[in-house]
Tab-separated table of C-alpha atoms in Angstrom:
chain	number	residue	atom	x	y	z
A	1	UNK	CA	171.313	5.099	101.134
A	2	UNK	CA	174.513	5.622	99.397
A	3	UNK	CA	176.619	3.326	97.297
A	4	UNK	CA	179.486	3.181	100.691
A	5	UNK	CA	176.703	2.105	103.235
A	6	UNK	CA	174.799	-0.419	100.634
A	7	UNK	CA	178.136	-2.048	100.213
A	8	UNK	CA	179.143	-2.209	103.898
A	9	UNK	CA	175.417	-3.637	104.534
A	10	UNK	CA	175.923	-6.451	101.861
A	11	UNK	CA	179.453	-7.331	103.057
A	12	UNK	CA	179.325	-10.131	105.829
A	13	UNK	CA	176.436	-11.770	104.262
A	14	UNK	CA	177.763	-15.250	103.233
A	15	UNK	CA	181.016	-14.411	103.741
A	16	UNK	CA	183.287	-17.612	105.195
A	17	UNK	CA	185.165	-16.621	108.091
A	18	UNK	CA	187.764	-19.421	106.589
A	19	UNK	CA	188.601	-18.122	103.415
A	20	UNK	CA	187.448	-14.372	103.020
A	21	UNK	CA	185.442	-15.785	100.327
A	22	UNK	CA	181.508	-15.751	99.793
A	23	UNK	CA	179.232	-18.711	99.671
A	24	UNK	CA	176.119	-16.898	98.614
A	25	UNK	CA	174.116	-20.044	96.261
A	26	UNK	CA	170.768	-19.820	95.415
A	27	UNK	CA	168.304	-20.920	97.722
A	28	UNK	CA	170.253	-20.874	100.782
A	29	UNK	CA	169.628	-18.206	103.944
A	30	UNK	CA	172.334	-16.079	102.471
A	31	UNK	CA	170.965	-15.867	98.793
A	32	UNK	CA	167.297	-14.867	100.685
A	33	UNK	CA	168.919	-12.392	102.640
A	34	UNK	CA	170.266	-11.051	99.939
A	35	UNK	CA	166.816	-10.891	98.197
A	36	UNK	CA	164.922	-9.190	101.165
A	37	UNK	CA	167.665	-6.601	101.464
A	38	UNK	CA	167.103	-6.000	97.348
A	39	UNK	CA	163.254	-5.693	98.427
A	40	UNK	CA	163.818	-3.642	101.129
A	41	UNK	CA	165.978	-1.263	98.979
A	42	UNK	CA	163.218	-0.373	96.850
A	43	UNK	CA	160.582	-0.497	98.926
A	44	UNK	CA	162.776	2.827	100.397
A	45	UNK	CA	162.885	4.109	96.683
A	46	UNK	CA	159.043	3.339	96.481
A	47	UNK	CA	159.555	1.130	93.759
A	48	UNK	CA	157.128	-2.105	93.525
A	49	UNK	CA	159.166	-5.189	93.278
A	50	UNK	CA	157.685	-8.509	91.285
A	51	UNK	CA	159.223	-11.157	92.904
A	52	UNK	CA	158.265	-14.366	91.065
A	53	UNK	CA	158.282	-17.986	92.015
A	54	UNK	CA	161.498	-19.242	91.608
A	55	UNK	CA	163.408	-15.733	93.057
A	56	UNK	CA	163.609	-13.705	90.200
A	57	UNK	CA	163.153	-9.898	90.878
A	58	UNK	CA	162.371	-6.911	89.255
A	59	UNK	CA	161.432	-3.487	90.298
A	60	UNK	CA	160.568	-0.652	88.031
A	61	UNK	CA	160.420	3.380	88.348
A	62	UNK	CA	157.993	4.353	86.176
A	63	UNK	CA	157.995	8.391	86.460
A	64	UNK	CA	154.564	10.035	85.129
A	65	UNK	CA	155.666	10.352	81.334
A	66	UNK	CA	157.945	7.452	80.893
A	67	UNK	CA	156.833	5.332	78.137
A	68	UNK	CA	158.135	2.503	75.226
A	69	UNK	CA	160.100	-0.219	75.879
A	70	UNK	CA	161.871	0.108	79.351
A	71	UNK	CA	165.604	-0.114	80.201
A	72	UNK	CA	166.646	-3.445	82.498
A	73	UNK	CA	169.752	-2.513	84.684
A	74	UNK	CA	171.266	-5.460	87.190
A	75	UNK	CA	172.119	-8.728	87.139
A	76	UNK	CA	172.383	-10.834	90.389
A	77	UNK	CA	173.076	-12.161	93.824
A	78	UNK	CA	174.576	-15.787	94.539
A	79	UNK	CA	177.874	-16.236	93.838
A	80	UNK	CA	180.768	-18.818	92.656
A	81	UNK	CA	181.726	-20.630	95.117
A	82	UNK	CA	184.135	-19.141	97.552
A	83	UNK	CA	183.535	-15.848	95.496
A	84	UNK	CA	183.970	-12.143	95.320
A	85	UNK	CA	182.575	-9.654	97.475
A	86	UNK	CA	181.403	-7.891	94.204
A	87	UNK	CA	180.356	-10.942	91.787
A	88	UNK	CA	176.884	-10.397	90.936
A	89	UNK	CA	175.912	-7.385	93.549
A	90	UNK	CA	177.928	-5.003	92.103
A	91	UNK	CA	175.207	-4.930	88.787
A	92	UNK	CA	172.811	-4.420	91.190
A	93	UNK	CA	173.708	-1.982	94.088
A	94	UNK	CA	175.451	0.159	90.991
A	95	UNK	CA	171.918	-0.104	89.315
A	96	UNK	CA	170.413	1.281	92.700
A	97	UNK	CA	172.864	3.629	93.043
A	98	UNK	CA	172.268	4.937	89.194
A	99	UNK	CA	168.794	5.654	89.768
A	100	UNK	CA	169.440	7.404	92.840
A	101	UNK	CA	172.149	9.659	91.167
A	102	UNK	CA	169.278	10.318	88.618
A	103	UNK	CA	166.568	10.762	90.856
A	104	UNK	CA	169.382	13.761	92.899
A	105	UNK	CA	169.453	15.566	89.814
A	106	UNK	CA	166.364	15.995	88.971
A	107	UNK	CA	166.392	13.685	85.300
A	108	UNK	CA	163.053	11.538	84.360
A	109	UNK	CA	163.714	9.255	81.926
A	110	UNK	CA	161.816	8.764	78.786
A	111	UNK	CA	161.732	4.802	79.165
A	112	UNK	CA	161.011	3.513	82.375
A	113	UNK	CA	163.652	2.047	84.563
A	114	UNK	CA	164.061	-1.151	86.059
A	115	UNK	CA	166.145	-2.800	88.304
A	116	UNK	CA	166.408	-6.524	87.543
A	117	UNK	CA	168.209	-9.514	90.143
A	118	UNK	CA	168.460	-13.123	88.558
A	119	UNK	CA	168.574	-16.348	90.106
A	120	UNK	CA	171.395	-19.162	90.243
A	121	UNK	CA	172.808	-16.597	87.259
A	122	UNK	CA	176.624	-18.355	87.982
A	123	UNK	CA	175.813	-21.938	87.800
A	124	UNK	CA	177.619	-22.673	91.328
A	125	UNK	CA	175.084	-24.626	92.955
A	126	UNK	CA	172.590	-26.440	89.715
A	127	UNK	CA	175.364	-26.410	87.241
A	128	UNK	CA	173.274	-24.541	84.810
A	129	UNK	CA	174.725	-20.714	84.379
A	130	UNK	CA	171.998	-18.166	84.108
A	131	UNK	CA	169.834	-20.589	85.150
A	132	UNK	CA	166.665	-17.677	86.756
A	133	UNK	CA	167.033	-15.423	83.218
A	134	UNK	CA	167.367	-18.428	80.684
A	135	UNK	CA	163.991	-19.789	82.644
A	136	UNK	CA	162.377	-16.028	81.980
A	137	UNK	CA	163.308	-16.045	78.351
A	138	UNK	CA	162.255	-19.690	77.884
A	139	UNK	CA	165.783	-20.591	77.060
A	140	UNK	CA	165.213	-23.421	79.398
A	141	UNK	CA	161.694	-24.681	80.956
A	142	UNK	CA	160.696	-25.526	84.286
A	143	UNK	CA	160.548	-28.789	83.548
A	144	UNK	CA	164.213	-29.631	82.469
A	145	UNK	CA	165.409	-26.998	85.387
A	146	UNK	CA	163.167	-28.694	88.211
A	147	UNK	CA	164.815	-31.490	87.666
A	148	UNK	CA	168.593	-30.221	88.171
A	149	UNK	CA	170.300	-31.829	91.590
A	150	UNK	CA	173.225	-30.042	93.543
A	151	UNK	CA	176.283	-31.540	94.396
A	152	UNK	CA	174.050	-33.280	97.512
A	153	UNK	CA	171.551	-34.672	95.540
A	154	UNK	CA	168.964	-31.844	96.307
A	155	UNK	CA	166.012	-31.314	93.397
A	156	UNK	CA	166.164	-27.878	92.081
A	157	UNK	CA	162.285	-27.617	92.616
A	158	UNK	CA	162.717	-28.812	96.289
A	159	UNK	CA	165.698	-26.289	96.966
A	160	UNK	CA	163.455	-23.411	95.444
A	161	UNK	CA	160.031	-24.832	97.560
A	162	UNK	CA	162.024	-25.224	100.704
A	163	UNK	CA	163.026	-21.511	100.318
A	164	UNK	CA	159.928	-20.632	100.618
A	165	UNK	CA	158.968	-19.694	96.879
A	166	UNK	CA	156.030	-21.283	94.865
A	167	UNK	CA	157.216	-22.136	90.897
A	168	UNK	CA	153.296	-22.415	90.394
A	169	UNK	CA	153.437	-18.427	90.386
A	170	UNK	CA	155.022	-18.176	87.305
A	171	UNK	CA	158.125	-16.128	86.166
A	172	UNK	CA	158.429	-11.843	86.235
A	173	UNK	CA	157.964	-10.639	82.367
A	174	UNK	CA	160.303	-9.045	80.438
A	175	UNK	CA	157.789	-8.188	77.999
A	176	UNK	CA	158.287	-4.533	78.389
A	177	UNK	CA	161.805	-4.893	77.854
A	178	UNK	CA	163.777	-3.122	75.269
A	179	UNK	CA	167.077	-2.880	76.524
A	180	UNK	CA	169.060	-4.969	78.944
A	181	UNK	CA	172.469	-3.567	81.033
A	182	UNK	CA	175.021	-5.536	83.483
A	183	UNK	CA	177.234	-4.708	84.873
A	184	UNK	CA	179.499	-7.416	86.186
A	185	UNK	CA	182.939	-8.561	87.314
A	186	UNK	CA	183.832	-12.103	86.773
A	187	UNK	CA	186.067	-14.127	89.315
């Protein structure tokens, strides 16, 4: 799928039909659908995709050969609120797009490749920006970010439990990480 037709699949997904704008927050049916579209992209690229209990994802192509510390291309999903078509996805359909420029010509990187989305990375909805990659880093804990409430009085650890995700799971590893890209546009 090319760069044109991921875009025009992404585009009414938590748009408002108000304002133009998007309201894509974590842990709401738009932020999900975002996620199982992100799956369902690399599922086509046969990529395996560790999604880990708080939303976190991150797929890797790891071509026969590739070795050392891998290369971490994305960034995320939800949005500010009443946001930009391109805040967030465009770090990650460019990093799907990249590998499948790659992939066309024939190159096999040295490192392996991975495509990385991060949860509540703006802030919009717990008030904590880069909320999903300061918990993978240890930056922040689960148990000072479980305790976050939205602007309704929600529990962070409710919001992510009533979206279906388990924090028991734990959180994807970076571990094999040696170099981290984003590409992002701000509002």
């Amino acid at each position: 799928m090319g760069l044109e037709e991921m875009w025009r699949d992404l585009a009414p997904i938590g748009r408002s039909a108000s304002s133009g704008g998007y309201f894509r927050q974590p842990w709401t049916p738009a932020e999900i659908e975002l996620r199982a579209w992100f799956t369902q992209q690399c599922v086509d690229r046969g990529l395996p995709v560790e999604t880990d209990g708080i939303g976190n994802q991150v797929a890797w192509w790891r071509p026969e050969g590739a070795q050392g510390p891998g290369v971490l291309v994305g960034s995320h999903l939800d949005s500010v609120l009443d946001g930009g078509a391109y805040d967030g996805p465009l770090g990650v359909v460019s990093a799907l797009a990249a590998l499948d420029r790659l992939r066309e010509r024939g190159v096999v990187p040295a490192r392996p490749i991975g495509i990385g989305v991060f949860v509540e990375e703006e802030g919009s909805r717990f008030g904590r920006a880069c909320l999903g990659s300061r918990l993978v880093t240890g930056a922040t804990t689960w148990d000072e970010a479980r305790e976050l409430r939205d602007r309704d009085g929600v529990f962070l650890g409710d919001a992510v439990e009533t979206a279906g995700l388990d924090p028991t799971r734990g959180l994807v590893s970076l571990a094999g990480v040696g170099t981290f890209i984003e590409l992002h546009v701000e509002q």
